mmCIF file of C-alpha atoms in Angstrom:
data_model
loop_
_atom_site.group_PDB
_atom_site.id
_atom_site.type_symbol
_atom_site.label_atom_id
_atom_site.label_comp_id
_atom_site.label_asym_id
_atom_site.label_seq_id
_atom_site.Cartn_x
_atom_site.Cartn_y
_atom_site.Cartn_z
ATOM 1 C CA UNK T 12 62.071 4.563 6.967
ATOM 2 C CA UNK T 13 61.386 1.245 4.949
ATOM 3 C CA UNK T 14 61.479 -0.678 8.375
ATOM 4 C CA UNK T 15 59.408 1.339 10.408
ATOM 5 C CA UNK T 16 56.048 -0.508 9.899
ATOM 6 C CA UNK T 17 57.920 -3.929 11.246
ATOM 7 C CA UNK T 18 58.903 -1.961 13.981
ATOM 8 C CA UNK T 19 55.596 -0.971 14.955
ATOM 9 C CA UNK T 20 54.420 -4.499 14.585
ATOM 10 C CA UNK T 21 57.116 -5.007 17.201
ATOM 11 C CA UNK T 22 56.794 -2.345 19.492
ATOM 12 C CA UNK T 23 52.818 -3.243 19.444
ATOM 13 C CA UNK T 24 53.503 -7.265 19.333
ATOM 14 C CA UNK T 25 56.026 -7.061 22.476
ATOM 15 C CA UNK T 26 53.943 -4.142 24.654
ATOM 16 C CA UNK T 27 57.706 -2.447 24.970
ATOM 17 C CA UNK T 28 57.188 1.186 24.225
ATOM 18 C CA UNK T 29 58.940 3.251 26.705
ATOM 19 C CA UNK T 30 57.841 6.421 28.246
ATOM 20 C CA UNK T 31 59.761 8.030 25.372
ATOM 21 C CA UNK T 32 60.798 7.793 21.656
ATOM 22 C CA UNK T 33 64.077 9.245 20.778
ATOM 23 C CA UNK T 34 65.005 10.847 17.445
ATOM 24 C CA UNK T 35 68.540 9.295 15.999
ATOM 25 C CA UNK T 36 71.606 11.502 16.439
ATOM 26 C CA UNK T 37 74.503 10.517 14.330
ATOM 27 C CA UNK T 38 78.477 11.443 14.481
ATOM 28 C CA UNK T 39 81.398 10.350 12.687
ATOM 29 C CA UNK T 40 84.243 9.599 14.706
ATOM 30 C CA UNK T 41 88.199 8.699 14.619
ATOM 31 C CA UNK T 42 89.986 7.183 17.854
ATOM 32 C CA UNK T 43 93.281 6.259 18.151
ATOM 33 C CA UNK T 44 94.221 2.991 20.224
ATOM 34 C CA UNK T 45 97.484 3.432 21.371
ATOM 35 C CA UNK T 46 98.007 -0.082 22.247
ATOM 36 C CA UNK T 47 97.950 -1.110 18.543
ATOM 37 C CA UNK T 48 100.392 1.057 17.316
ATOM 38 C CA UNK T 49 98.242 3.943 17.178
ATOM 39 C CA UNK T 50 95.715 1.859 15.183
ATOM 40 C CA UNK T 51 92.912 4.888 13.703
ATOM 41 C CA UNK T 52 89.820 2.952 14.180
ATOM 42 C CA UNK T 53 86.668 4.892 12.109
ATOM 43 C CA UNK T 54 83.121 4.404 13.133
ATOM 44 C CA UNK T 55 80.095 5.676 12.657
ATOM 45 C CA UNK T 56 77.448 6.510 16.236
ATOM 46 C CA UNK T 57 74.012 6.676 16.212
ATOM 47 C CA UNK T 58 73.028 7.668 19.758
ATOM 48 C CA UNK T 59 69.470 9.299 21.559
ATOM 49 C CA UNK T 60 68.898 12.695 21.017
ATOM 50 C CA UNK T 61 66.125 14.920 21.229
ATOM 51 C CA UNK T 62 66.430 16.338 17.553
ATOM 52 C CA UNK T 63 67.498 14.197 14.405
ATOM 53 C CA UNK T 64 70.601 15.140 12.821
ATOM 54 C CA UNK T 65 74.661 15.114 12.727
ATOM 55 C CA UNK T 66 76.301 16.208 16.132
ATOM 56 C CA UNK T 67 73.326 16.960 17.625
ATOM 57 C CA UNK T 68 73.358 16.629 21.418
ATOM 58 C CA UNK T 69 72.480 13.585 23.363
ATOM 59 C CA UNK T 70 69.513 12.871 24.863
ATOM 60 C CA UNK T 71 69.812 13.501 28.617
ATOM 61 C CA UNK T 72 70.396 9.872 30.663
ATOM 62 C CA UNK T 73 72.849 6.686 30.632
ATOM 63 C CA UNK T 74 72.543 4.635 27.568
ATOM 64 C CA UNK T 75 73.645 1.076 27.308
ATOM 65 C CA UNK T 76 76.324 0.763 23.501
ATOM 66 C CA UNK T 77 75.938 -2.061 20.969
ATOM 67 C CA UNK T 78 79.051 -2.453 18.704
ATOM 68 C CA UNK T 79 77.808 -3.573 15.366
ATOM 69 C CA UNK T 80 80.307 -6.044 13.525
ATOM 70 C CA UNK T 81 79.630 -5.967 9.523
ATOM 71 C CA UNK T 82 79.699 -8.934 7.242
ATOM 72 C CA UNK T 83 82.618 -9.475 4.880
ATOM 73 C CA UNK T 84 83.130 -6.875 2.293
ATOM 74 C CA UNK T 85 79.950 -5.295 3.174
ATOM 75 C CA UNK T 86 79.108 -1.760 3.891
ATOM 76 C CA UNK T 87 78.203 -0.970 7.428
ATOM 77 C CA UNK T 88 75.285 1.101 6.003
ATOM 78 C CA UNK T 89 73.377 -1.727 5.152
ATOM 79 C CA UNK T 90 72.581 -2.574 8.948
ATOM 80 C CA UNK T 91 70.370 0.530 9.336
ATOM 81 C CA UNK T 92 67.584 -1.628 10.818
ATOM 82 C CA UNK T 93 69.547 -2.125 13.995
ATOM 83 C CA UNK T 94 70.255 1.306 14.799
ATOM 84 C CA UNK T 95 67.108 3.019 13.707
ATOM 85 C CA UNK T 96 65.310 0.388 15.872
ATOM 86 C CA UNK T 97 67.726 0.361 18.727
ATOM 87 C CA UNK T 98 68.662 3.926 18.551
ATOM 88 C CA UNK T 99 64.772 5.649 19.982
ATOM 89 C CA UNK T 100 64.718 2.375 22.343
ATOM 90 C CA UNK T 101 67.325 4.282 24.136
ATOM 91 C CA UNK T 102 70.905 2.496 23.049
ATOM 92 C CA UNK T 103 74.057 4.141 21.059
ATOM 93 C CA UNK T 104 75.064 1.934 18.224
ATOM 94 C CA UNK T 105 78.316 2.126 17.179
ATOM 95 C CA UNK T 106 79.279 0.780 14.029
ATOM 96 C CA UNK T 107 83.158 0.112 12.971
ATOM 97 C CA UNK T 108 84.015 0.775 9.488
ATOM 98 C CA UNK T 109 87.446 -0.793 9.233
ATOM 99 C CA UNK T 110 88.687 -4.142 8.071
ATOM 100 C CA UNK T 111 86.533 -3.780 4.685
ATOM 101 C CA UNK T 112 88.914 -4.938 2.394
ATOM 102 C CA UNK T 113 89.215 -8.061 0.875
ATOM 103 C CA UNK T 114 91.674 -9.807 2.942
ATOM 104 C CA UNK T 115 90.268 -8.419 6.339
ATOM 105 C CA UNK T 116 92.255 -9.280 9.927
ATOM 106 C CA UNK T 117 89.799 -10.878 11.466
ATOM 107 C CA UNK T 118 91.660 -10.363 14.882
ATOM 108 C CA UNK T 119 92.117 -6.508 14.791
ATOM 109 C CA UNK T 120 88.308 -6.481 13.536
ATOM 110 C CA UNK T 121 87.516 -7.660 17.225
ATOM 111 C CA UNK T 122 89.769 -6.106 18.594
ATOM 112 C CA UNK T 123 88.366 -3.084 17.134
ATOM 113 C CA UNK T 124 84.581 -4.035 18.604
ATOM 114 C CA UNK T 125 86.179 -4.293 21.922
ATOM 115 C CA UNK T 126 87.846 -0.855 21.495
ATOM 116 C CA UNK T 127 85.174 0.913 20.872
ATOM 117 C CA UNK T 128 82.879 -0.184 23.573
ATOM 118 C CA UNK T 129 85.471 0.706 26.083
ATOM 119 C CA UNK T 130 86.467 4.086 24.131
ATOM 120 C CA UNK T 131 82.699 5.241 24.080
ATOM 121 C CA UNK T 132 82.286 4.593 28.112
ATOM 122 C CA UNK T 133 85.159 6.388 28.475
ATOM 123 C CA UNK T 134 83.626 9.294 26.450
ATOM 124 C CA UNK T 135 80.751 9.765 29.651
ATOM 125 C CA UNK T 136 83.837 11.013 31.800
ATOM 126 C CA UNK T 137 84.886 13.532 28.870
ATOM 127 C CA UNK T 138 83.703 17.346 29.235
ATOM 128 C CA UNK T 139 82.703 18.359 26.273
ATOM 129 C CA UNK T 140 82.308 15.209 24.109
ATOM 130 C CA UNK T 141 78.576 14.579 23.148
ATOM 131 C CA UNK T 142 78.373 11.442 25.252
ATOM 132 C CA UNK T 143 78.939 13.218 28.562
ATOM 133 C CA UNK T 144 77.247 11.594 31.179
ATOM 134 C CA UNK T 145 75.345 9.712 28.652
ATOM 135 C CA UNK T 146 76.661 6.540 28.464
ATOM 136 C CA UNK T 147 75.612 3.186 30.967
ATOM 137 C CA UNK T 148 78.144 0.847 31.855
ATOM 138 C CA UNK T 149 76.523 -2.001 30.374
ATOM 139 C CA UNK T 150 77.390 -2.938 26.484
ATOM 140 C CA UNK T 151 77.014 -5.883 24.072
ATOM 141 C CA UNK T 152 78.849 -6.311 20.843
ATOM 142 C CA UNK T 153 76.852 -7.335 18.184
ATOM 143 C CA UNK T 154 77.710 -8.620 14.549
ATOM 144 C CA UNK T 155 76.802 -10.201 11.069
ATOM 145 C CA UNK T 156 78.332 -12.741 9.012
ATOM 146 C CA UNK T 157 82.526 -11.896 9.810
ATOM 147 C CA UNK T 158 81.495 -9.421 12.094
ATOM 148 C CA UNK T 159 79.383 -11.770 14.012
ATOM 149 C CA UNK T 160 82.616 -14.322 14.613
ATOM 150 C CA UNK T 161 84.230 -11.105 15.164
ATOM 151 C CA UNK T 162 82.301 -10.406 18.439
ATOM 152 C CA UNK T 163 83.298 -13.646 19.851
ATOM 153 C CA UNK T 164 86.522 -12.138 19.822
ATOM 154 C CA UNK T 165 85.793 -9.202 20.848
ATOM 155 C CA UNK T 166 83.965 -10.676 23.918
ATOM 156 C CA UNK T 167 87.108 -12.788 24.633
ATOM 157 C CA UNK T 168 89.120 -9.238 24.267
ATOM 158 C CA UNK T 169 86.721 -7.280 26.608
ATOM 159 C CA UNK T 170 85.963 -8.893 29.363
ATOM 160 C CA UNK T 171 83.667 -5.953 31.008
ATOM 161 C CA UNK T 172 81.012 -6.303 27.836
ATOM 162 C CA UNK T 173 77.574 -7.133 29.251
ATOM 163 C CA UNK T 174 76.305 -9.298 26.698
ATOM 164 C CA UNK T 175 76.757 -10.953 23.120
ATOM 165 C CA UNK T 176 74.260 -11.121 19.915
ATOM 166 C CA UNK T 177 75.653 -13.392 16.621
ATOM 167 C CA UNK T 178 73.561 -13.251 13.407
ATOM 168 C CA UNK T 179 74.591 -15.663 11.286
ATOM 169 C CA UNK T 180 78.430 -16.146 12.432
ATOM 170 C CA UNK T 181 80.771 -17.303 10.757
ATOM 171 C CA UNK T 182 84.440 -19.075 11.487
ATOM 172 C CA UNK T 183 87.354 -16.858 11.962
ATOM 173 C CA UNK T 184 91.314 -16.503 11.948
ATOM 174 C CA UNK T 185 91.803 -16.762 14.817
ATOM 175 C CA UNK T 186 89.050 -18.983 15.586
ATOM 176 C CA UNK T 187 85.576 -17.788 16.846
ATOM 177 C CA UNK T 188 84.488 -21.054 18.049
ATOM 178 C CA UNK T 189 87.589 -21.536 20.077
ATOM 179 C CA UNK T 190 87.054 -18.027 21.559
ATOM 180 C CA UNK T 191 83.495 -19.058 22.716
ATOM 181 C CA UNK T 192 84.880 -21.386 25.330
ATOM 182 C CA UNK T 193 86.230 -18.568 27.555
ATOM 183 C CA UNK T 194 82.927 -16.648 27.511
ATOM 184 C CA UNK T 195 80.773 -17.052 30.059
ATOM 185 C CA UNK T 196 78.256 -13.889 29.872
ATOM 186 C CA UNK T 197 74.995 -14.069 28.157
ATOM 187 C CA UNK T 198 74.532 -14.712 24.369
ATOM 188 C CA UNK T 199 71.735 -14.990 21.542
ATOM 189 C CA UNK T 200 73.066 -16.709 18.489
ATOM 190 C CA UNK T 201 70.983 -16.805 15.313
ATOM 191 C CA UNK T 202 70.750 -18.400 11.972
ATOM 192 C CA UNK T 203 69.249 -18.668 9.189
ATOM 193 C CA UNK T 204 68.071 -22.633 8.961
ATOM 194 C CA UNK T 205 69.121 -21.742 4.676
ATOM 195 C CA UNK T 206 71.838 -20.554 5.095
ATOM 196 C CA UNK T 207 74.299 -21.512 2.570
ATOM 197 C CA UNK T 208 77.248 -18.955 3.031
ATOM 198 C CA UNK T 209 77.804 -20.048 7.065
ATOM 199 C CA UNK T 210 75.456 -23.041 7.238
ATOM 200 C CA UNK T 211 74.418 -23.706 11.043
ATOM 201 C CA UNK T 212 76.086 -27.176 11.469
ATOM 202 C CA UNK T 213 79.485 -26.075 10.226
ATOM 203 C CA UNK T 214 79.198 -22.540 12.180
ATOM 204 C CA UNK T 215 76.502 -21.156 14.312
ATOM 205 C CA UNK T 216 75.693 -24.332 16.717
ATOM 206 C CA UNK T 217 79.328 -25.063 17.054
ATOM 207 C CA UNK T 218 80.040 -21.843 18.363
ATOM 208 C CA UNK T 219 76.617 -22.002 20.371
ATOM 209 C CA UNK T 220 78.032 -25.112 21.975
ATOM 210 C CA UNK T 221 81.451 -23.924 22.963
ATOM 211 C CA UNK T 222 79.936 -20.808 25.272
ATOM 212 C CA UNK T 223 80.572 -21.417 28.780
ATOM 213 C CA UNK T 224 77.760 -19.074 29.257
ATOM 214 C CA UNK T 225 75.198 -19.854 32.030
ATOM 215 C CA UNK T 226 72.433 -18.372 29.619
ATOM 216 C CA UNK T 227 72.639 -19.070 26.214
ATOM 217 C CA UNK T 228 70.173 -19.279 23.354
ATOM 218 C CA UNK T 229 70.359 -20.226 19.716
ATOM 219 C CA UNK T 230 67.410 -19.407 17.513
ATOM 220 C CA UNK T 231 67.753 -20.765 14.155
ATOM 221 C CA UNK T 232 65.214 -18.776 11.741
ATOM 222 C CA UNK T 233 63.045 -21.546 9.787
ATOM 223 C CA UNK T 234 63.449 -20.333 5.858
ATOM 224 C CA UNK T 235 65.782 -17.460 6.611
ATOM 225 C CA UNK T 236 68.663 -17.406 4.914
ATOM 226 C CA UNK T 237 72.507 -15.388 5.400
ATOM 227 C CA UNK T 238 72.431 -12.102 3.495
ATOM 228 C CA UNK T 239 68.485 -11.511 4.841
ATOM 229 C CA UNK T 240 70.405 -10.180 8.099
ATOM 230 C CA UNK T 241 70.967 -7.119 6.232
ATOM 231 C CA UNK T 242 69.574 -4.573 4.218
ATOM 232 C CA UNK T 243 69.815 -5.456 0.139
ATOM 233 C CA UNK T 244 73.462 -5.258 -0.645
ATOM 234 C CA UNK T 245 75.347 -6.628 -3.819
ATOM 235 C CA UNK T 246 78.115 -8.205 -2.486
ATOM 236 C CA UNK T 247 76.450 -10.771 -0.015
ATOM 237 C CA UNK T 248 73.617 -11.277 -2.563
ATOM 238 C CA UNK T 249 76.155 -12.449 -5.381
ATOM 239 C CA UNK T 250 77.845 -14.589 -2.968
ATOM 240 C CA UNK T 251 74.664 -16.377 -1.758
ATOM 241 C CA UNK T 252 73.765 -16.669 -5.335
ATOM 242 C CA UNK T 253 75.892 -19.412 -5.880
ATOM 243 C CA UNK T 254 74.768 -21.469 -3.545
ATOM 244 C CA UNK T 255 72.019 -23.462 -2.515
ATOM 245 C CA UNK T 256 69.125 -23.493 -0.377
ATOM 246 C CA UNK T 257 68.132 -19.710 -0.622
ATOM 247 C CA UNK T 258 65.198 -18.237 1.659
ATOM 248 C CA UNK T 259 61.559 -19.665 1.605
ATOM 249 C CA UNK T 260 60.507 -16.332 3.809
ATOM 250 C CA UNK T 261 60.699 -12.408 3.188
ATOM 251 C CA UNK T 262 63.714 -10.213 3.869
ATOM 252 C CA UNK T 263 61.300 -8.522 6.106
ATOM 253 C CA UNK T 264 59.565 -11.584 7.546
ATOM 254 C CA UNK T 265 63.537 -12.387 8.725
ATOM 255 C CA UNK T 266 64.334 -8.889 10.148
ATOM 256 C CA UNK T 267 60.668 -8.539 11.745
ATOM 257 C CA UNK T 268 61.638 -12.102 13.555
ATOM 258 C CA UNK T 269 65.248 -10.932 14.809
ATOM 259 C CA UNK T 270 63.779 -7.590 16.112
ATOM 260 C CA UNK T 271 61.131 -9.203 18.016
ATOM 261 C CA UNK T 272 63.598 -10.750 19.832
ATOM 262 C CA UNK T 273 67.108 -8.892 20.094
ATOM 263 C CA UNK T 274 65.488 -5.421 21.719
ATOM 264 C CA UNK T 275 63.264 -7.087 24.873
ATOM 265 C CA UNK T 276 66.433 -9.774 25.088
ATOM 266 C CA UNK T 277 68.894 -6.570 25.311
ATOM 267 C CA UNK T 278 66.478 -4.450 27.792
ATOM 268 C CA UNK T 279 66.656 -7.437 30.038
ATOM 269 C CA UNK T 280 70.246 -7.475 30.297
ATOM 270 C CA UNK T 281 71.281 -4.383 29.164
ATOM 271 C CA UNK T 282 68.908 -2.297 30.877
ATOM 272 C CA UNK T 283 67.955 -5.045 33.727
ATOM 273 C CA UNK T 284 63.964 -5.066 32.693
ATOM 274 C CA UNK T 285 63.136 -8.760 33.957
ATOM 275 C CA UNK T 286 59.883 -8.297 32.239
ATOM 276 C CA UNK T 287 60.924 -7.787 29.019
ATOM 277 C CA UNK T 288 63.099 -11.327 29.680
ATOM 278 C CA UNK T 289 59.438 -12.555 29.933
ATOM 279 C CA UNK T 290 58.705 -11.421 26.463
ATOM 280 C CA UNK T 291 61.822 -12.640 25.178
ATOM 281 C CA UNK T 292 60.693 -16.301 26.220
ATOM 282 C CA UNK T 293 57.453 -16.388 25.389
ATOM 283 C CA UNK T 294 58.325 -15.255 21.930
ATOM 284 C CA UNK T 295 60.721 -17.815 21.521
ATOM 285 C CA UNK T 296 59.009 -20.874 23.190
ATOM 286 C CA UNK T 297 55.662 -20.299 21.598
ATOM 287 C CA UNK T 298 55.804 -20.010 17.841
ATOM 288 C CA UNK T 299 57.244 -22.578 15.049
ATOM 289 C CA UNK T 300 59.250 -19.720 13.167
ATOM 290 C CA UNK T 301 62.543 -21.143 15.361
ATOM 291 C CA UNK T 302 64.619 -24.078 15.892
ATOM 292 C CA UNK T 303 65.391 -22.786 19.927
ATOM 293 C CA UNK T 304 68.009 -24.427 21.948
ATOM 294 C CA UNK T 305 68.654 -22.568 25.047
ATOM 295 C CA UNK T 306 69.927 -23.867 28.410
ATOM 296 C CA UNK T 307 68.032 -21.285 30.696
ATOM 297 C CA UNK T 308 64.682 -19.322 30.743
ATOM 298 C CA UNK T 309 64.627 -15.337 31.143
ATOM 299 C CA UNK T 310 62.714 -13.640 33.285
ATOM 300 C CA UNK T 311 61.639 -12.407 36.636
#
């Protein structure tokens, strides 16, 4: 995969291999919430399994689900470095593929995030399903661009998800920023310090500011930019095109950077490995690649 070699730099960087790699399982699914009208919400899962394929069985033990929020008008595919990172580290990813369109609700989209990470608990209790028994109770919703505003409300929906992770934010209908004033569980916010699309001051560090979390941490990516989040896709890159600064470092440089951080911050809350908080902070209060504002330190 064209990311593997950055996450080997990772895995080697961070010391966080664990006693076992797992191949990437992947279903298609349809669930019906029936308190939105009998809303069909579509997503793909990527989940732990000891063979690669489609419907494959899970992986035997209790793994922790990150909801993955795409960017405006862009195709969940192109976020395939989160789940084929996450995905052997021992998490199921699930990734919504609704509210593509061009006038997206912004409000079902998080309510949608929300859904799912209650819907795929619920799933462990199931005989028969694929995720039976194999799903923690801990979860974090996770997004891009719309999809990262879209996790503040979908945190603000759900108040049983562990944790939050924003890339690159941006405002929504109903309003994200407003939303991160009732949320007081942990959160990593980043940006790109070039972004154009969402630029920090108007997005990403007013939301950071709101949280009423007791740990919080922005990391602003020095050169990184908003569509660098993501694998190459048309419709962010067009967007970004018309605007100025663009990125002074690598797509890969970017991604590298947000790995290094996002798994050892999620196996400290997620999975409750304090030691992996201590490689979360050392990464981020030792190098110059971040602007870091945080108002706690992880750890044992």
């Amino acid at each position: 995969m064209r990311y593997f070699f950055y996450l080997l730099l990772f895995l080697s960087a961070t010391n966080s291999l664990s006693a076992q790699s797992f191949s990437l399982g992947h279903v298609q699914r349809a669930f019906v919430d029936s308190s939105r009208a009998n809303r069909n919400v579509t997503c793909e899962i990527y989940y732990p399994s000891d063979i690669a394929g489609d419907n494959v069985s899970a992986a035997t033990g209790s793994f922790p689900v990150v909801v993955i929020g795409h960017g405006f008008v862009m195709s969940p595919s192109v976020y395939d470095i989160y789940w084929e990172a996450l995905v052997p580290e021992g998490y199921i990813v699930v990734v919504p593929t609704t509210e593509g369109s061009l006038f997206p609700s912004h409000d079902n989209f998080g309510k949608d995030m929300a859904f799912l990470v209650t819907q795929l608990q619920s799933e462990a209790g199931v005989n028969g399903s694929l995720f039976w028994n194999a799903v923690a109770t801990t979860s974090a919703v996770m997004g891009h661009s719309m999809g990262g505003g879209a996790a503040f409300l979908a945190m603000n929906e759900n108040p049983s998800i562990t944790a939050l992770v924003a890339m690159a934010p941006a405002e929504t209908n109903p309003s994200a920023i407003s939303a991160a004033s009732t949320i007081n569980r942990p959160a990593l916010i980043f940006s790109g310090i070039n972004d154009c699309v969402a630029p920090p001051a108007e997005h990403q560090i007013p939301m950071y500011e709101a949280l009423s979390s007791g740990c919080k941490t922005y990391l602003g990516i020095v050169g990184g930019d908003h569509c660098q989040f993501a694998s190459p896709n048309f419709n962010c890159t067009f967007g970004q095109s018309t605007c100025s600064p663009q990125a002074t470092i690598s797509a890969a440089d970017q991604q590298a950077s947000i790995l290094n951080n996002v798994l050892p911050w999620l196996d400290y809350y997620l999975k409750g490995i304090c030691t992996q908080g201590e490689v979360f902070q050392s990464n981020v209060s030792n190098t110059t690649s971040f602007e870091l504002i945080q108002n706690c330190n992880l750890g044992c």
